[in-house]
XYZ file of C-alpha atoms in Angstrom:
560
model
C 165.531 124.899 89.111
C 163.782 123.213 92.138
C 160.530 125.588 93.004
C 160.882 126.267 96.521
C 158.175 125.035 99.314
C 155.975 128.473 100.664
C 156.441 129.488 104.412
C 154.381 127.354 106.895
C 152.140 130.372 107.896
C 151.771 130.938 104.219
C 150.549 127.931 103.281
C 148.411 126.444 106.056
C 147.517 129.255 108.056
C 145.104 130.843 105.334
C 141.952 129.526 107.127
C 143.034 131.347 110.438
C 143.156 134.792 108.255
C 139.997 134.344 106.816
C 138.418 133.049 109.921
C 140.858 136.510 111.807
C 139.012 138.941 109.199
C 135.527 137.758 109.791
C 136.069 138.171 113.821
C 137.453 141.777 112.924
C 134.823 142.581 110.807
C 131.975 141.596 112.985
C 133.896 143.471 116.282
C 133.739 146.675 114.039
C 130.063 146.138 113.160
C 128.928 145.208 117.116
C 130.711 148.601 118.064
C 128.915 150.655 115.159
C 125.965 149.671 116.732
C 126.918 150.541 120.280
C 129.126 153.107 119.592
C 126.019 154.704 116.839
C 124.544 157.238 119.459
C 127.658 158.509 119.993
C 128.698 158.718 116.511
C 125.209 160.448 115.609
C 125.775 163.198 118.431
C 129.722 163.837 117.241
C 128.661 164.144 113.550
C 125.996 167.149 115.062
C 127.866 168.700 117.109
C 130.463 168.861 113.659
C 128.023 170.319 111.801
C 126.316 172.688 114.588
C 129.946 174.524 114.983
C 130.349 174.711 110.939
C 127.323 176.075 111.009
C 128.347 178.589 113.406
C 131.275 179.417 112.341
C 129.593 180.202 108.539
C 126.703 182.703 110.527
C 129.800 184.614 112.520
C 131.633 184.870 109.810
C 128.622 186.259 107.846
C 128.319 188.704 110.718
C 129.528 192.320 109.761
C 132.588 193.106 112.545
C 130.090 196.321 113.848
C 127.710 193.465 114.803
C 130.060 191.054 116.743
C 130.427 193.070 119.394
C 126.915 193.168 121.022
C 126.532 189.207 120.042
C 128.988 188.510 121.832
C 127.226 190.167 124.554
C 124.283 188.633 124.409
C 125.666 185.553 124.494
C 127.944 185.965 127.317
C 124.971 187.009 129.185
C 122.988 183.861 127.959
C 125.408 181.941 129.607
C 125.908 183.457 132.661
C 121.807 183.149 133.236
C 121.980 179.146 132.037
C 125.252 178.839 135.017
C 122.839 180.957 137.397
C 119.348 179.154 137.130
C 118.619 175.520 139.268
C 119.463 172.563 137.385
C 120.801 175.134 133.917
C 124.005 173.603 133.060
C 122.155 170.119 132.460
C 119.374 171.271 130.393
C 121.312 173.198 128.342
C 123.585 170.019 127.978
C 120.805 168.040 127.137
C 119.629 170.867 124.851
C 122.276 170.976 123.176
C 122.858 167.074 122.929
C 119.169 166.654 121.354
C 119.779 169.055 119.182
C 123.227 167.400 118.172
C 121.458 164.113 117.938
C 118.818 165.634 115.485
C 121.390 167.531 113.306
C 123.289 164.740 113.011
C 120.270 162.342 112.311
C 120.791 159.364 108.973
C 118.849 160.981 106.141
C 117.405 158.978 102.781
C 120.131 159.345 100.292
C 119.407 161.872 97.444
C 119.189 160.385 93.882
C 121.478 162.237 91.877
C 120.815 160.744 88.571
C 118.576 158.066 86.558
C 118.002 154.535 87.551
C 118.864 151.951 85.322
C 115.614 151.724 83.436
C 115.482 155.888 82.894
C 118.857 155.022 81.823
C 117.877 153.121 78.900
C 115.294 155.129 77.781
C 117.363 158.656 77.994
C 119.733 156.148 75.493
C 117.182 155.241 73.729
C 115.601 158.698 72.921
C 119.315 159.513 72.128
C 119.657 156.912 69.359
C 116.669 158.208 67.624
C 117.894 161.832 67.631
C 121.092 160.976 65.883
C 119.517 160.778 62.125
C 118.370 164.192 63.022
C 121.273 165.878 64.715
C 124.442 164.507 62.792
C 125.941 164.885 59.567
C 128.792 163.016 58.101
C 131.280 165.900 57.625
C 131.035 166.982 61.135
C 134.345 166.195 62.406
C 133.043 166.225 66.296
C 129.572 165.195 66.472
C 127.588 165.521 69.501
C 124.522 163.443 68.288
C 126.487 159.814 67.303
C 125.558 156.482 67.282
C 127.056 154.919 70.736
C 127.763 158.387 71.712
C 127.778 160.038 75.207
C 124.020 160.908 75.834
C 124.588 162.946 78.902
C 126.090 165.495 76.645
C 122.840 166.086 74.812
C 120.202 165.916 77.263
C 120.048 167.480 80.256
C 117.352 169.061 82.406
C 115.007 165.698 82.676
C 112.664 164.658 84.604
C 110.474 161.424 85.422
C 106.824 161.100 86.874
C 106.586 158.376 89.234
C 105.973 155.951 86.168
C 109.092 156.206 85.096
C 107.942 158.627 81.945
C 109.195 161.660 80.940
C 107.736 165.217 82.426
C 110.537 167.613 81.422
C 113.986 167.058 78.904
C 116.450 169.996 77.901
C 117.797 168.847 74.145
C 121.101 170.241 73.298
C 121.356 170.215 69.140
C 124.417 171.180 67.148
C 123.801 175.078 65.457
C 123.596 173.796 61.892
C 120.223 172.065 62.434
C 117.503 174.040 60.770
C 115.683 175.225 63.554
C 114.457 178.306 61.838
C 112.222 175.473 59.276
C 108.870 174.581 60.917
C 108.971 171.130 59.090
C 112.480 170.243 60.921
C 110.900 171.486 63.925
C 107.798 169.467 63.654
C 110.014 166.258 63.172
C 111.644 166.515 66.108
C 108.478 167.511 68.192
C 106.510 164.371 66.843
C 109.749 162.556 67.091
C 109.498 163.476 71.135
C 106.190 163.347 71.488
C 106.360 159.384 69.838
C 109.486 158.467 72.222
C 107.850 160.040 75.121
C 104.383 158.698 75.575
C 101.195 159.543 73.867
C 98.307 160.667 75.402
C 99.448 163.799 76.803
C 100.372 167.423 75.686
C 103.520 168.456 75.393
C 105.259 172.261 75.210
C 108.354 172.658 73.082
C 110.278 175.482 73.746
C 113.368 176.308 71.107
C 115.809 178.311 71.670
C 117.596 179.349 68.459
C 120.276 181.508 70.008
C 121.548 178.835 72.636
C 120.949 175.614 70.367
C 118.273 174.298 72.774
C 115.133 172.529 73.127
C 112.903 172.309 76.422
C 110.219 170.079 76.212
C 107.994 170.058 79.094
C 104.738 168.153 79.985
C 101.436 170.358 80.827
C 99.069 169.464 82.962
C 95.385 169.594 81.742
C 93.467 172.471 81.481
C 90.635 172.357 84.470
C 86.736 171.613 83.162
C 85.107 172.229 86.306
C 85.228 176.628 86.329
C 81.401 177.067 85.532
C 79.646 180.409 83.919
C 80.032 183.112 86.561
C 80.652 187.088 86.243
C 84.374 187.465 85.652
C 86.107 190.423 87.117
C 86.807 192.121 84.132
C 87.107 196.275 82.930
C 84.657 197.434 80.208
C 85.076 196.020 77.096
C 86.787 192.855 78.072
C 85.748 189.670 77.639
C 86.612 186.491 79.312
C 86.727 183.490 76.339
C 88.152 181.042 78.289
C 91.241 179.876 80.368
C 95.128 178.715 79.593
C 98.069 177.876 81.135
C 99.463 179.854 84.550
C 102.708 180.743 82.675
C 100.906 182.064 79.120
C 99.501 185.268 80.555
C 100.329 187.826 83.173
C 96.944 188.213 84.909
C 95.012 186.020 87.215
C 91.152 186.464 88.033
C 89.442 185.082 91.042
C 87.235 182.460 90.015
C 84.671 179.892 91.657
C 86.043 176.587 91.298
C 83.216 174.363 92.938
C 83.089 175.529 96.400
C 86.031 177.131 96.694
C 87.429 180.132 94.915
C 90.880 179.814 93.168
C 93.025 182.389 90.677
C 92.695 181.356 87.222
C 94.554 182.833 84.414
C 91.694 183.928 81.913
C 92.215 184.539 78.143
C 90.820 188.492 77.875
C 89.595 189.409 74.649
C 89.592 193.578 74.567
C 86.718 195.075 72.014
C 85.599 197.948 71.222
C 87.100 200.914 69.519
C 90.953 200.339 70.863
C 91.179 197.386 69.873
C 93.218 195.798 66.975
C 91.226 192.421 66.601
C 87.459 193.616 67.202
C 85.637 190.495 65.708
C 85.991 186.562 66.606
C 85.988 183.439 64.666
C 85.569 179.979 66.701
C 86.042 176.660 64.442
C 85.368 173.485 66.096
C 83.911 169.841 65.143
C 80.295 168.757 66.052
C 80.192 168.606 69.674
C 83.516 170.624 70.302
C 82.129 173.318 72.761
C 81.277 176.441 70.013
C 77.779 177.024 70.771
C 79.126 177.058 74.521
C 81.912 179.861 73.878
C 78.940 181.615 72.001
C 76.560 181.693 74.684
C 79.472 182.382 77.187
C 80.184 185.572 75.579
C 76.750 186.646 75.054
C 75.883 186.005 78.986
C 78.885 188.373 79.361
C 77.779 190.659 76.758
C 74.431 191.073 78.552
C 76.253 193.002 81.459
C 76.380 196.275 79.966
C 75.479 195.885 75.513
C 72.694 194.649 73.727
C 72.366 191.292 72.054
C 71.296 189.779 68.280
C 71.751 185.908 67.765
C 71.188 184.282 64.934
C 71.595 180.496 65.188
C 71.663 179.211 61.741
C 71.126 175.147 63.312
C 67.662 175.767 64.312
C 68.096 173.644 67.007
C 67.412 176.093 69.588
C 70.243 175.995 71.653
C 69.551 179.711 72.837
C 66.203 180.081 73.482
C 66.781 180.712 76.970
C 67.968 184.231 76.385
C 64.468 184.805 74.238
C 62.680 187.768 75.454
C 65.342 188.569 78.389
C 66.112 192.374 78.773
C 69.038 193.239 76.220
C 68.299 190.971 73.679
C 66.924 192.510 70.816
C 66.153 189.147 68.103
C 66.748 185.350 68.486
C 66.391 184.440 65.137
C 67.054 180.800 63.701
C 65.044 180.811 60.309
C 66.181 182.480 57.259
C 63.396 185.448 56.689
C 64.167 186.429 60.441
C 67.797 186.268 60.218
C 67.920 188.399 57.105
C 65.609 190.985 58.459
C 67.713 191.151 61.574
C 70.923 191.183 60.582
C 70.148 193.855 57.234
C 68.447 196.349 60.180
C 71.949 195.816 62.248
C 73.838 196.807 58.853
C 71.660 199.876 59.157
C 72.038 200.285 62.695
C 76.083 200.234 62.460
C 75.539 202.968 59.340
C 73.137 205.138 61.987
C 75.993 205.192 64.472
C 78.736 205.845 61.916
C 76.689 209.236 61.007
C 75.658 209.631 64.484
C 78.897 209.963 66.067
C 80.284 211.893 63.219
C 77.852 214.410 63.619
C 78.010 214.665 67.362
C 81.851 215.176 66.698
C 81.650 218.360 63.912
C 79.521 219.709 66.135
C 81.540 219.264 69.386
C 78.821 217.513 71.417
C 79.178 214.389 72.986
C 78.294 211.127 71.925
C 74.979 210.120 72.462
C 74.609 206.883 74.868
C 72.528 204.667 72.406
C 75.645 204.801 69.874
C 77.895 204.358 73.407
C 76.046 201.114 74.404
C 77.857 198.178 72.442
C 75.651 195.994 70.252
C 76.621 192.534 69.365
C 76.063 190.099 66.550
C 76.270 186.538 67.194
C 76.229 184.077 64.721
C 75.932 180.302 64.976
C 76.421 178.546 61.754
C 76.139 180.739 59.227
C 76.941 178.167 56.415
C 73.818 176.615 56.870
C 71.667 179.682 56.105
C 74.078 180.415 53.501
C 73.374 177.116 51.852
C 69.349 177.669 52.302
C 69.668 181.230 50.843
C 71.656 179.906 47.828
C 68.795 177.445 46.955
C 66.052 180.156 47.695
C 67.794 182.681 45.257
C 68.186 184.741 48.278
C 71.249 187.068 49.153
C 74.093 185.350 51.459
C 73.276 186.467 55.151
C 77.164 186.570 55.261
C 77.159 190.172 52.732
C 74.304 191.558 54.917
C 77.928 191.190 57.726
C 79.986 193.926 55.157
C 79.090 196.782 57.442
C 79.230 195.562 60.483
C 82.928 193.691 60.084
C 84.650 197.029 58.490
C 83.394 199.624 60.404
C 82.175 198.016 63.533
C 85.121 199.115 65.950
C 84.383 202.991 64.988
C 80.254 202.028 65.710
C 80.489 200.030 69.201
C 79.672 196.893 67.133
C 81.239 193.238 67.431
C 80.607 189.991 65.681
C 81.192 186.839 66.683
C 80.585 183.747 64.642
C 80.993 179.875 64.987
C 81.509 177.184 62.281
C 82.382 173.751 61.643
C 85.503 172.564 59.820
C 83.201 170.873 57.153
C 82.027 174.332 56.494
C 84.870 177.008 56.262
C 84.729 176.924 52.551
C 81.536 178.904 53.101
C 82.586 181.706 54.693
C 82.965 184.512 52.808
C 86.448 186.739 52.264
C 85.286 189.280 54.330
C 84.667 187.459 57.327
C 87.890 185.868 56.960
C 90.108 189.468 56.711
C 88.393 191.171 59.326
C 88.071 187.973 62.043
C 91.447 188.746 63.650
C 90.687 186.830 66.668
C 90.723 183.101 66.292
C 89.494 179.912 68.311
C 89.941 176.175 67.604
C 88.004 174.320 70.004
C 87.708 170.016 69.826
C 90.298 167.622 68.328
C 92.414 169.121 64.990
C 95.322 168.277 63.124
C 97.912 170.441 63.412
C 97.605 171.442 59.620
C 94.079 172.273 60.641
C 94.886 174.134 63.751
C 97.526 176.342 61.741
C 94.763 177.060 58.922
C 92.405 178.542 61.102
C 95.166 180.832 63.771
C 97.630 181.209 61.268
C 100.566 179.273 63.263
C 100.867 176.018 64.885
C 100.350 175.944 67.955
C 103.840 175.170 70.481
C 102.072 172.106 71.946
C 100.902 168.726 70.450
C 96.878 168.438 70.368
C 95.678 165.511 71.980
C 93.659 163.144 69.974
C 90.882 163.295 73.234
C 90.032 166.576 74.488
C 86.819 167.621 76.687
C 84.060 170.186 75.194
C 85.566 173.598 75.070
C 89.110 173.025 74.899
C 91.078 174.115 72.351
C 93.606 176.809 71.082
C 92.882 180.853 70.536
C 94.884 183.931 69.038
C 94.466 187.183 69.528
C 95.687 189.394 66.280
C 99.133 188.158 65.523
C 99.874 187.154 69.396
C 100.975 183.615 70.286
C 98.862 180.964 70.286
C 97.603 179.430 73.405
C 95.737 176.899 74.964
C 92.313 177.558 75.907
C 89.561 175.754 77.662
C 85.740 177.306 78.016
C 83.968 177.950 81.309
C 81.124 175.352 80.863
C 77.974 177.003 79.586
C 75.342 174.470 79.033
C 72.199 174.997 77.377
C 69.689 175.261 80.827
C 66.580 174.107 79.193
C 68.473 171.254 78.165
C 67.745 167.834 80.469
C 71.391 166.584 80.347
C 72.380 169.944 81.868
C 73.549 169.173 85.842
C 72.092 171.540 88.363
C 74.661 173.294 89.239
C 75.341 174.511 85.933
C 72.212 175.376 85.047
C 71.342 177.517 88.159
C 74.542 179.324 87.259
C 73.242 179.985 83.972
C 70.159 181.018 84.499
C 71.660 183.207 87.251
C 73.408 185.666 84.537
C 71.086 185.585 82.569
C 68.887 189.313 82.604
C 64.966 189.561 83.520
C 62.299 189.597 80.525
C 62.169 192.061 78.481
C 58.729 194.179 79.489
C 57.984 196.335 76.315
C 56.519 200.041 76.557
C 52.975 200.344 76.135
C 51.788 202.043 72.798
C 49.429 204.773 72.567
C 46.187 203.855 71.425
C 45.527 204.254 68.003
C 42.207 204.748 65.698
C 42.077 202.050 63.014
C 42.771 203.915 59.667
C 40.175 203.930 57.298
C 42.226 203.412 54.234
C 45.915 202.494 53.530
C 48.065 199.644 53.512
C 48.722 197.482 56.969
C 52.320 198.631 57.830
C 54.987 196.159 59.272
C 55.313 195.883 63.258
C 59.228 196.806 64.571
C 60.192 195.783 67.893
C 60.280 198.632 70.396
C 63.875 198.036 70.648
C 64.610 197.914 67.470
C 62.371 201.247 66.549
C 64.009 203.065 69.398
C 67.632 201.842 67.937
C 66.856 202.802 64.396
C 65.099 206.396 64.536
C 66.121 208.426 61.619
C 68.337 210.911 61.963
C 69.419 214.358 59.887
C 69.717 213.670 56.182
C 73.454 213.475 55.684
C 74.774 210.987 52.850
C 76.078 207.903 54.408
C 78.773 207.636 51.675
C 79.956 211.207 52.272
C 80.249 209.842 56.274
C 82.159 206.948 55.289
C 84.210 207.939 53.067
C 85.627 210.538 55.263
C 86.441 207.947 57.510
C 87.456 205.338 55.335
C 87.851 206.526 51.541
C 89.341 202.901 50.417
C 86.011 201.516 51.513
C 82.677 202.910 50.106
C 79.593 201.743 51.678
C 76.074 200.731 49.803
C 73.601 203.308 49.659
C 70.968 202.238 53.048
C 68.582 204.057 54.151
C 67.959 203.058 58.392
C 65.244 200.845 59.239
C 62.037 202.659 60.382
C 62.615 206.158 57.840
C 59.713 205.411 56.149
C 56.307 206.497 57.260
């Protein structure tokens, strides 16, 4: 069969379409740009009367009435004033005109590149997520990603900030080890150098992980508002606590969220243990807490470095011994053994007789040691007791006596410190760069973030008792007598810090004819250890505690 010829306009009139369409085409684009104006004051006016129409319907029917009023008079006064009628058109047209304004399209979802990485954080989940017997998987290679992650977001480098991880319910999120391969997994896929929080929900099957900002370095030394018996250690994130302080932040003051650590005979984790590496920022979160300590307590350091990184607070009002050699630090801290026993029999006395407690066992004293391995290790080749078992006393029954200790050690040296410091240290700090497996040694529990491999001095982790863990970062608290010390932090030091301690003048004494010389005791330390009624300190303590008998002591200064 013949195929028959096409129709004549068919055939030889397809250049006149084409040519037809393009004149069409660029008719309707010449009027959209004339005819733009106009279209840009309909589209306002459309959306001015919807949006009307949505407030009078959201009017209650009791209110209609006297808006309708109103604006029945409105109009009559616009109709009744020179020249109304036209501004109020032209009001109303600018207003139009601005409603119904072009605005920059709203992205909706990733870009191609965010794309690819959403797909490629999706492959690497699958090992993790899937099994071969489940029958619907919702972690599979090639599968649908947007089912699984949700909830993202990207910095303006295309990275991660924020991703919501769906996960099927038999993954073993109730394992820390399957938990820590999927946060490292993250934290690999994601980009390294920052800290990331992971946030699992075990009920709904979900994982938030979320990118925090870093902790700020520049909140100096300062008095914190704080009740009695609080201390500020240092500062965390806005969302880990409830409370806010007002803080000086270089010249301008700014709410901080501060890390309070409550002493004192409420409370459940009286003594603190920081851990760091050389150079992480302990010494500073010791002499932070001692500037604070100063306000309304007296002070004993021991700083078992001998480098003399407090002798600024040497001979300042409050301070009772600054002791960095061994003979000193044993005589101090055995006289604040018997100083803590003193109270204990103090306040039990004033109670069975129904007076009140006298002041000096009111006042809190505090015990701050710095390094303690160190003197341990000298002691040990001296044949000398552990300064550590002179701390017995004072870490049992110091809540009961007003009495807190506070120590600071290196990793390299935690095998030194003895049991007892480690049961009664409730309250932990991890300051510098640590391993997770190091981090969870010290508090007890990983932490919820991943520790960056580069971290500034004083920034770390700390937990309070069995409470979560949280980030932390020290107010900066320089040594002033230091020369690498800036300015401003060291008049902001030195301005906390207490005047010098002026001792009472003696009475005059005749040289004794005979006799041995007798020891001099500080004034402080005489006035803090007079001897009291002669009650057995064993019969005191074990009616307070009868699980825990205390060594026979007799207080400093009850000899003649």
């Amino acid at each position: 069969m013949a195929r028959r010829p096409l129709p004549r306009i068919l055939s030889s009139g397809s250049a006149s379409i084409t040519r037809s369409r393009e004149i069409a085409r660029t008719a309707a684009d010449s009027a959209t740009d004339v005819l733009h104006p106009l279209i840009t004051v309909v589209r306002g006016l459309r959306l001015l009367a919807v949006s009307g129409r949505q407030k009078w319907v959201a009017t209650p029917k009791e209110r209609r009435g006297p808006k309708l009023f109103l604006g029945a008079a409105c109009v009559l006064v616009v109709a009744l004033v020179p020249y109304g009628p036209i501004l109020a058109l032209v009001t109303v047209m600018g207003a139009a005109a601005w409603k119904g304004r072009e605005r920059a399209p709203v992205r909706t979802g990733p870009d191609d590149a965010e794309t690819a990485r959403l797909r490629s954080l999706y492959e690497a989940l699958v090992p993790y997520f899937s099994t071969a017997d489940d029958p619907d998987p919702l972690f599979a290679h090639g599968g649908d990603w947007a089912k699984a992650l949700d909830g993202y977001g990207f910095d303006d480098d295309g990275r991660l900030t924020r991703l919501q991880v769906s996960y099927p319910a038999y993954f073993t999120d109730g394992e820390a080890a399957a938990r820590s391969r999927i946060e490292q997994l993250l934290h690999t896929k994601s980009g390294r150098g920052r800290e990331y929080h992971f946030g699992w929900d075990e009920e709904a099957n979900r994982l938030v992980m979320t990118v925090l900002d870093a902790l700020p370095t520049t909140i100096a030394a300062q008095r914190f508002v704080t009740a009695p018996g609080e201390t500020v250690i240092g500062f965390t994130d806005p969302d880990a606590v409830s409370r806010t302080v007002p803080v000086r932040d270089g010249d301008t003051t700014v709410d901080a969220s501060p890390v309070v650590w409550r002493t004192g005979g409420r409370s459940t984790e009286p003594h603190l243990l920081a851990v760091g590496q050389p150079g992480a920022g302990t010494t500073t979160l010791v002499r932070s807490i001692a500037l604070q300590a100063l306000q309304n307590g007296d002070v004993i350091v021991v700083d078992g470095s001998g480098t003399g990184e407090y002798g600024a607070l040497t001979g300042r009002t409050g301070v009772l011994a600054v002791e960095s050699g061994l003979g000193g630090a044993l005589a101090t801290l055995e006289w604040a053994a018997h100083e803590t026993e003193r109270r204990l029999i103090t306040a039990n006395l004033a109670r069975q007789t129904g007076r009140p407690t006298p002041d000096d066992i009111r006042r809190p004293l505090w015990i701050l040691l710095d390094r303690p391995g160190v003197l341990g290790h000298l002691a040990t080749a001296d044949g000398r007791p552990d300064p550590q078992e002179l701390l017995r006393i004072p870490l049992r029954h110091g809540r009961a006596a007003q009495v807190t200790v506070v120590l600071a050690e290196q990793f390299d040296a935690l095998d030194t410190l003895t049991e007892t410091v480690r049961t009664h240290t409730r309250a932990r700090a991890v300051l510098g760069p640590a391993s997770r497996e190091q981090i969870e040694a010290v508090l007890g529990a990983e932490p919820h973030t991943t520790p960056p491999p580069e971290v500034p001095p004083g920034r770390g982790y700390v937990r309070l008792g069995t409470g979560p863990v949280l980030r932390l970062q020290v107010p900066a608290t320089p040594d002033p007598y230091d020369d690498a010390t800036s300015d401003a932090h060291r008049r902001a030091v030195l301005g906390l810090l207490p005047g010098p301690h002026t001792p009472m003048a003696a009475p005059a004494r005749e040289p004794a004819d005979e006799g041995p010389a007798t020891e001099q005791v500080p004034v402080a330390v005489e006035a803090a250890a007079r001897p009291v009624e002669a009650v057995p300190v064993e019969a005191v303590v074990a009616e307070a505690r009868p699980s825990e008998p205390l060594a026979k002591a007799q207080p400093a200064g009850a000899e003649s």
